[in-house]
mmCIF file of C-alpha atoms in Angstrom:
data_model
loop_
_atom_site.group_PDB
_atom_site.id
_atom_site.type_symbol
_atom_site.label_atom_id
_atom_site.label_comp_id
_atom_site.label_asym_id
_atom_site.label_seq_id
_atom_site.Cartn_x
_atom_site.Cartn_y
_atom_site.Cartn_z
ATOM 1 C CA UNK A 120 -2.620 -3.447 72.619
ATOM 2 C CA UNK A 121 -2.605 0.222 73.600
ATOM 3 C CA UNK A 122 -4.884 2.502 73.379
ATOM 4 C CA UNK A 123 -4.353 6.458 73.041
ATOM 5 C CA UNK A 124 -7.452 8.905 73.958
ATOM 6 C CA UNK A 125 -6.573 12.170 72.345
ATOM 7 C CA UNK A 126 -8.695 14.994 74.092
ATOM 8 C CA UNK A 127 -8.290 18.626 72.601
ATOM 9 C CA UNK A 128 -9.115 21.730 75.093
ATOM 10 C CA UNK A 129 -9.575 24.501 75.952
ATOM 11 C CA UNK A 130 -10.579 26.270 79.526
ATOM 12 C CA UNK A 131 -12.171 22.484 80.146
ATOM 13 C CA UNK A 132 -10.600 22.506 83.971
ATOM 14 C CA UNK A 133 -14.333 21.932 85.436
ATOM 15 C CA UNK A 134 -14.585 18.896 83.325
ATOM 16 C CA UNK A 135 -10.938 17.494 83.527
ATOM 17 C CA UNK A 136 -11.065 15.207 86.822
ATOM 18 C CA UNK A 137 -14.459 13.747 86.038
ATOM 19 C CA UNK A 138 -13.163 13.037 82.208
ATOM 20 C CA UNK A 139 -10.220 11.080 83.687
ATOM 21 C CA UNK A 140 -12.158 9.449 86.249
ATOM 22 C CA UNK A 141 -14.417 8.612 83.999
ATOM 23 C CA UNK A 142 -12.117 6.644 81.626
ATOM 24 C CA UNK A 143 -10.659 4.950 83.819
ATOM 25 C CA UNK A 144 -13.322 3.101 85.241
ATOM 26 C CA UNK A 145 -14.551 2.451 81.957
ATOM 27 C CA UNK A 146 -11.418 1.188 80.469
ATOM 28 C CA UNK A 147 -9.572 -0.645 83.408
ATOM 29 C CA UNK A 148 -12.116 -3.640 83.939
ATOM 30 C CA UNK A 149 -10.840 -4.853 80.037
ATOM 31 C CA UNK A 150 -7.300 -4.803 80.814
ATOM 32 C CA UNK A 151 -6.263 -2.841 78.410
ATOM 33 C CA UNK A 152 -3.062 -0.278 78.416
ATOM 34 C CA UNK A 153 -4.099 3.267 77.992
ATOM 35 C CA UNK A 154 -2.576 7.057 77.757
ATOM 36 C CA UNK A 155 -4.748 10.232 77.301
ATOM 37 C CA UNK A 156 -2.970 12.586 75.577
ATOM 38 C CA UNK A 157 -4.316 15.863 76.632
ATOM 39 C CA UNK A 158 -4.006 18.793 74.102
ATOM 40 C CA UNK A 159 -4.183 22.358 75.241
ATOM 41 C CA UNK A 160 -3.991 25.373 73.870
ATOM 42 C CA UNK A 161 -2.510 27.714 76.215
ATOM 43 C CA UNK A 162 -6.368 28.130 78.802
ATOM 44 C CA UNK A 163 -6.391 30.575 81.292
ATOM 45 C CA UNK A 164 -8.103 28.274 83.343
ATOM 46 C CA UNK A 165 -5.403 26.350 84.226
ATOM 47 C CA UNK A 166 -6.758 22.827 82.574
ATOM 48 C CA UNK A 167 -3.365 22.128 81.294
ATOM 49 C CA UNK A 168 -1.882 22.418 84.758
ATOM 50 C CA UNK A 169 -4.787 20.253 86.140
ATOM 51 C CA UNK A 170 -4.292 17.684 83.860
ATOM 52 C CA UNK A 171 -0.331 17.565 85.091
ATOM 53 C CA UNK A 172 -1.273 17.107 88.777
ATOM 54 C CA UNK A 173 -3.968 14.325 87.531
ATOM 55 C CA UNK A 174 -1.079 12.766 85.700
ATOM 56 C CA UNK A 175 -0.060 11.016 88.855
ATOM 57 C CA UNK A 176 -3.195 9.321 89.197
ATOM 58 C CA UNK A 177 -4.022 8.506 86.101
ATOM 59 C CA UNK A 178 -1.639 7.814 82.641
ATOM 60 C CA UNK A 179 -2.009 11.322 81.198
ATOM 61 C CA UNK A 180 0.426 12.839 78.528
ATOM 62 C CA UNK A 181 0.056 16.804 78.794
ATOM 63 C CA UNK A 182 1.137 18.805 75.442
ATOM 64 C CA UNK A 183 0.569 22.399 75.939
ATOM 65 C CA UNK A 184 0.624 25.074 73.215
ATOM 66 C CA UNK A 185 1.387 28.400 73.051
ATOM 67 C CA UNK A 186 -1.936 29.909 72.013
ATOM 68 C CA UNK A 187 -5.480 28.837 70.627
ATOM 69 C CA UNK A 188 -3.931 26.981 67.625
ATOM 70 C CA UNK A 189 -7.661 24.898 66.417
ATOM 71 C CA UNK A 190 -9.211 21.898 66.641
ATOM 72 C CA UNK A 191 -8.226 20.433 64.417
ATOM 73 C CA UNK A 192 -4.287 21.000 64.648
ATOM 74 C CA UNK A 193 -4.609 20.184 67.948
ATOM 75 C CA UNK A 194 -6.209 16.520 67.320
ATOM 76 C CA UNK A 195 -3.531 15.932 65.019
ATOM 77 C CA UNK A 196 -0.619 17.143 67.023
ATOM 78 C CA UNK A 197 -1.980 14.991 69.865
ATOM 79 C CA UNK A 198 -2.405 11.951 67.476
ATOM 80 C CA UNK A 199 1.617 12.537 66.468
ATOM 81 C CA UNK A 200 2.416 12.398 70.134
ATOM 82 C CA UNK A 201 0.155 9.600 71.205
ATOM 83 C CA UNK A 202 2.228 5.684 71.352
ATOM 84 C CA UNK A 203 -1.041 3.589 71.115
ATOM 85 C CA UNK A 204 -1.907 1.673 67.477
ATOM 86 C CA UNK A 205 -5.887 2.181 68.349
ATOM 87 C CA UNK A 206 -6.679 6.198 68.924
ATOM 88 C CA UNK A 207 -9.862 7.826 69.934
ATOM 89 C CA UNK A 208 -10.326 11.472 70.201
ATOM 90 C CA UNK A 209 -12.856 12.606 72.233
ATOM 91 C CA UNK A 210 -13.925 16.010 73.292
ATOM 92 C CA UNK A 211 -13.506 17.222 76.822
ATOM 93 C CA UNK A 212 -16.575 18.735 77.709
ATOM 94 C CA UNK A 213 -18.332 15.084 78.622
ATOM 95 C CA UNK A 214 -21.143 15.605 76.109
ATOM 96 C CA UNK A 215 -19.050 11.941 74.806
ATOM 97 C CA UNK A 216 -19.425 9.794 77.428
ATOM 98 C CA UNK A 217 -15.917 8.091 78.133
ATOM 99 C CA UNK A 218 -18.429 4.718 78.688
ATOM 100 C CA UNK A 219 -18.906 4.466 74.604
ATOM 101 C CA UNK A 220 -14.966 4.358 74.561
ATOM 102 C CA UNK A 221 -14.845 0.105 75.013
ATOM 103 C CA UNK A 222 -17.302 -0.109 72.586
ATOM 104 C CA UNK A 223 -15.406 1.840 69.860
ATOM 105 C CA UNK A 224 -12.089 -0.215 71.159
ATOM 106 C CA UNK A 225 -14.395 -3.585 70.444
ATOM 107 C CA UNK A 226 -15.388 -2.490 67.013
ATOM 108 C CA UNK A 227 -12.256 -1.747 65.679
ATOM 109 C CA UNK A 228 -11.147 -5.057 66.426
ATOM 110 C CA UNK A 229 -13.266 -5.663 62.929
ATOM 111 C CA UNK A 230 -13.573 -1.771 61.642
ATOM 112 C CA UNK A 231 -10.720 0.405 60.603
ATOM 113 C CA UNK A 232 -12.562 3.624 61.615
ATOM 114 C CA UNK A 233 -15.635 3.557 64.439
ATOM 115 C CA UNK A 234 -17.900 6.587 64.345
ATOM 116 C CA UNK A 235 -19.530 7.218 67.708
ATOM 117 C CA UNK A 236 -22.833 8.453 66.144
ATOM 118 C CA UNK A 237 -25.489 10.398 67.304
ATOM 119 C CA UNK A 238 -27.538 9.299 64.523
ATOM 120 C CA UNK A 239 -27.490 5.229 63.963
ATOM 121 C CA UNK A 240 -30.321 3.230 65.361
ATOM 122 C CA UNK A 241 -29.793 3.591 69.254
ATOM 123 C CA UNK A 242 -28.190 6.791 69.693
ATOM 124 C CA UNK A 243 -29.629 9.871 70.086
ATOM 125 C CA UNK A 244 -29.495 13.722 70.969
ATOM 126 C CA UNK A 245 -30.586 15.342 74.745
ATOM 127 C CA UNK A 246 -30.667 18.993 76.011
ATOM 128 C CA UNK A 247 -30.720 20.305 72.397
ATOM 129 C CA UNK A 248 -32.901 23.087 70.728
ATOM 130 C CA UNK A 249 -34.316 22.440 67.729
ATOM 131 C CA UNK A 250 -31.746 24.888 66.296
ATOM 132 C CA UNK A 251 -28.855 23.150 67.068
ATOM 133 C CA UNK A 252 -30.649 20.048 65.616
ATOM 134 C CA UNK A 253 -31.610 21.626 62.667
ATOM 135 C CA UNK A 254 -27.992 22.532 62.420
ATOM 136 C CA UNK A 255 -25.938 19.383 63.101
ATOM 137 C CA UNK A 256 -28.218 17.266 60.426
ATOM 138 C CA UNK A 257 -27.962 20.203 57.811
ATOM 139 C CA UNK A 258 -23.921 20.333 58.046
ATOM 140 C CA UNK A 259 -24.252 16.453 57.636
ATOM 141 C CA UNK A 260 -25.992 16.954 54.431
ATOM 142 C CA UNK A 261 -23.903 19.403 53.268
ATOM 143 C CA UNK A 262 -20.760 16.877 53.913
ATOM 144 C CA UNK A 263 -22.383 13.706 52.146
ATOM 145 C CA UNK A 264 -23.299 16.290 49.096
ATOM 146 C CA UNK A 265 -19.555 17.133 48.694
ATOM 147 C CA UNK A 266 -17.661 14.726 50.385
ATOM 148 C CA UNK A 267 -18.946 11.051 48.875
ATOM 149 C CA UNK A 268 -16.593 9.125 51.913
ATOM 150 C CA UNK A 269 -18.310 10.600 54.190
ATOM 151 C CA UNK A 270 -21.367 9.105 53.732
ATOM 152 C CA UNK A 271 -19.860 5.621 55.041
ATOM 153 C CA UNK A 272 -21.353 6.912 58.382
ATOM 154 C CA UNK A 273 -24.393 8.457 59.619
ATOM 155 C CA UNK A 274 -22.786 11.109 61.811
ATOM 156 C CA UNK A 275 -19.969 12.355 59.633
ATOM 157 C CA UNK A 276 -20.234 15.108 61.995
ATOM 158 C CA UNK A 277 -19.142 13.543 65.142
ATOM 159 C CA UNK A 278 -16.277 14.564 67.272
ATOM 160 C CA UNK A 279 -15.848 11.099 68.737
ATOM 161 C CA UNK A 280 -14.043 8.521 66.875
ATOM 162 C CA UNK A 281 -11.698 5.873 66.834
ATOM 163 C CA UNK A 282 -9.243 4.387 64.437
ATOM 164 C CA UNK A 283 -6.254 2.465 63.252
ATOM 165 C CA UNK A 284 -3.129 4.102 63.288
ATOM 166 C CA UNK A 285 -2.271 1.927 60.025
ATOM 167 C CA UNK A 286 -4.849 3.181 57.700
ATOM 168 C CA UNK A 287 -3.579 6.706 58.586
ATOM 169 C CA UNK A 288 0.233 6.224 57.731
ATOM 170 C CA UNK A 289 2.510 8.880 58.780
ATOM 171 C CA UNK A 290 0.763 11.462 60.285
ATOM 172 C CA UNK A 291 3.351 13.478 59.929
ATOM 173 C CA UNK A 292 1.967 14.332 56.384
ATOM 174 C CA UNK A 293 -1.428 15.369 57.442
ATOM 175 C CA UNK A 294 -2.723 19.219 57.028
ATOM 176 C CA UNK A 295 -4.396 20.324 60.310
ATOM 177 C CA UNK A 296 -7.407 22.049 58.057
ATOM 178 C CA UNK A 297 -10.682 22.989 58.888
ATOM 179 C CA UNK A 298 -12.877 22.255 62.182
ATOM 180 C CA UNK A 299 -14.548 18.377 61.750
ATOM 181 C CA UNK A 300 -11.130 15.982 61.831
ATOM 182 C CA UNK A 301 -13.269 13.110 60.729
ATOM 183 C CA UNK A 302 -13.835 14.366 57.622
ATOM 184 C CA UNK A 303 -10.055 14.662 56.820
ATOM 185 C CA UNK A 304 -9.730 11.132 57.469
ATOM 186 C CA UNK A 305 -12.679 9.396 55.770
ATOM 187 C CA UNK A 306 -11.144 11.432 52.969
ATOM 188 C CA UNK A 307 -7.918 10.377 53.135
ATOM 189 C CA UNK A 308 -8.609 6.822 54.063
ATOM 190 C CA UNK A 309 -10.940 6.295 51.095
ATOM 191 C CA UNK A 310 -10.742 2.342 51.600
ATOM 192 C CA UNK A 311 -11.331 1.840 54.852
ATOM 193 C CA UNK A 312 -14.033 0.114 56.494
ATOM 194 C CA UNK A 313 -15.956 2.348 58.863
ATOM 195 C CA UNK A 314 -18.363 1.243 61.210
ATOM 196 C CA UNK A 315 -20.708 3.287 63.358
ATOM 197 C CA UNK A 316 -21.615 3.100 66.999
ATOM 198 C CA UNK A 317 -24.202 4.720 68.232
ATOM 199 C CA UNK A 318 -24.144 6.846 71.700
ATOM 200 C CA UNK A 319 -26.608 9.566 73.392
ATOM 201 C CA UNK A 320 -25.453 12.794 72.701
ATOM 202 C CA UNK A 321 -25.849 15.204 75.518
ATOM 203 C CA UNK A 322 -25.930 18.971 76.445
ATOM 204 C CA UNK A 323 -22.802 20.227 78.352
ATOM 205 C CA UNK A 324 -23.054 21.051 81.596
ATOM 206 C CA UNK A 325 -20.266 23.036 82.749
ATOM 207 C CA UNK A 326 -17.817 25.222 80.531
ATOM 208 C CA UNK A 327 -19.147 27.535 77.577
ATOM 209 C CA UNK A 328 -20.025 25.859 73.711
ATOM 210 C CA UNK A 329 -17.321 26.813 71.022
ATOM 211 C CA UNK A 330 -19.672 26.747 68.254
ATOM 212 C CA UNK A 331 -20.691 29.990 66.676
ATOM 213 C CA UNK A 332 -20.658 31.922 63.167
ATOM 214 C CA UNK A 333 -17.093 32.052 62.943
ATOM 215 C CA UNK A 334 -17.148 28.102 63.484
ATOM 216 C CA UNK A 335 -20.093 27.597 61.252
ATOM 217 C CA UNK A 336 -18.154 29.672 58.165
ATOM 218 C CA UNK A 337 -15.060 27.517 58.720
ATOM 219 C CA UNK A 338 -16.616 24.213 58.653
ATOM 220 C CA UNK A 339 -18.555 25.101 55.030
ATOM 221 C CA UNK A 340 -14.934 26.399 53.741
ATOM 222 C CA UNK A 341 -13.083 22.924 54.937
ATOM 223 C CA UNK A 342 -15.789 21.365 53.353
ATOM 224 C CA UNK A 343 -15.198 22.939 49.621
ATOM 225 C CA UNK A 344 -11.265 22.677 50.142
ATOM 226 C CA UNK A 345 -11.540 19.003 51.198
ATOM 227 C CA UNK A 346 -14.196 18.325 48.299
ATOM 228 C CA UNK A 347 -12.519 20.444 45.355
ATOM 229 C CA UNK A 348 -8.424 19.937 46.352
ATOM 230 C CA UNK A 349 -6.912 16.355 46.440
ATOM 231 C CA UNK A 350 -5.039 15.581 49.358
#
């Protein structure tokens, strides 16, 4: 069995050794063959070049792109060049703790999707305003209004995930749309069984956030295309 950890970034070079540290540990004790397949798109910071010198410490694929391309292109692009038949993607900042990533490997021995959720009994949210609360749980709402897959999990949301590379198919067909990559798969695996697995959520502490207005008005626009178009 091998396992691929997709991590999209960008300027994330603060973060980068302590995120491959961080897997390790937690994923060498089981045995298990690994690859982190390390998306970036084009940061002045130098995290792509980082993540090259790491490379001969830990198993690190490094796929660097010409500009700021998305999320959500990038999570797909990294899935396309990742060789494991269990993925996770995982952001780089560390606000997903590369400790949860065993027990999404575990579940999926039974699950075809696990949703690392903020939300299920046992997880939880730290270092948040009210604000940003109030704005995770209302996007969730929005997505189990329009999107009726999504509501197989209680974090539909989430950034961290794991899944089967079979109940995918060729993901050479999938459209890199919108900003939340989970809900492109719940929607296009519409039989699968998805499980969640709940983790503690919290706030960043080195880099700068991503989300903003511009963010905000692409997720409700995915939303409507992934609700209203078939795929």
């Amino acid at each position: 069995m091998k396992v691929s950890i997709v991590v999209p970034t960008y300027n994330e070079r603060d973060n980068i050794p302590e995120l491959l540290k961080r897997i390790d540990r937690a994923i060498r004790p089981h045995g298990w063959d690994y690859e982190v397949v390390v998306v970036d798109d084009n940061s002045p910071d130098g995290t792509a070049e980082l993540a090259r010198q790491l490379s001969g410490l830990y198993p690190v694929k490094v796929i660097k792109r010409p500009g700021k391309l998305g999320l959500a292109s990038a999570v797909v692009e990294g899935v396309r060049h990742a060789d494991g038949d269990l993925v996770v993607v995982m952001d780089a900042d560390l606000q997903h703790p590369p400790e949860v990533i065993p027990l999404i490997v575990e579940k999926l021995s039974r699950c075809d999707v696990v949703v690392a959720s903020r939300y299920a009994e046992g997880g939880g949210v730290m270092g948040f305003p009210w604000y940003r609360r109030l704005m995770s749980r209302g996007a969730a709402v929005i997505a189990w209004l329009f999107i009726p897959e999504s509501r197989k999990t209680s974090d539909p949301m989430s950034g961290f995930f794991g899944f089967r590379r079979r109940v995918i198919g060729d993901f050479d067909t999938v459209e890199p749309r919108g900003y939340k990559v989970l809900l492109d798969l719940l929607r296009r695996a519409r039989q699968a069984k998805v499980c969640d697995q709940p983790y503690v959520f919290v706030s960043r502490e080195k880099g700068k956030s991503k989300l903003g207005l511009r963010v905000i008005s692409a997720y409700i626009r995915h939303v409507l295309k992934l609700a209203f178009f078939e795929l």
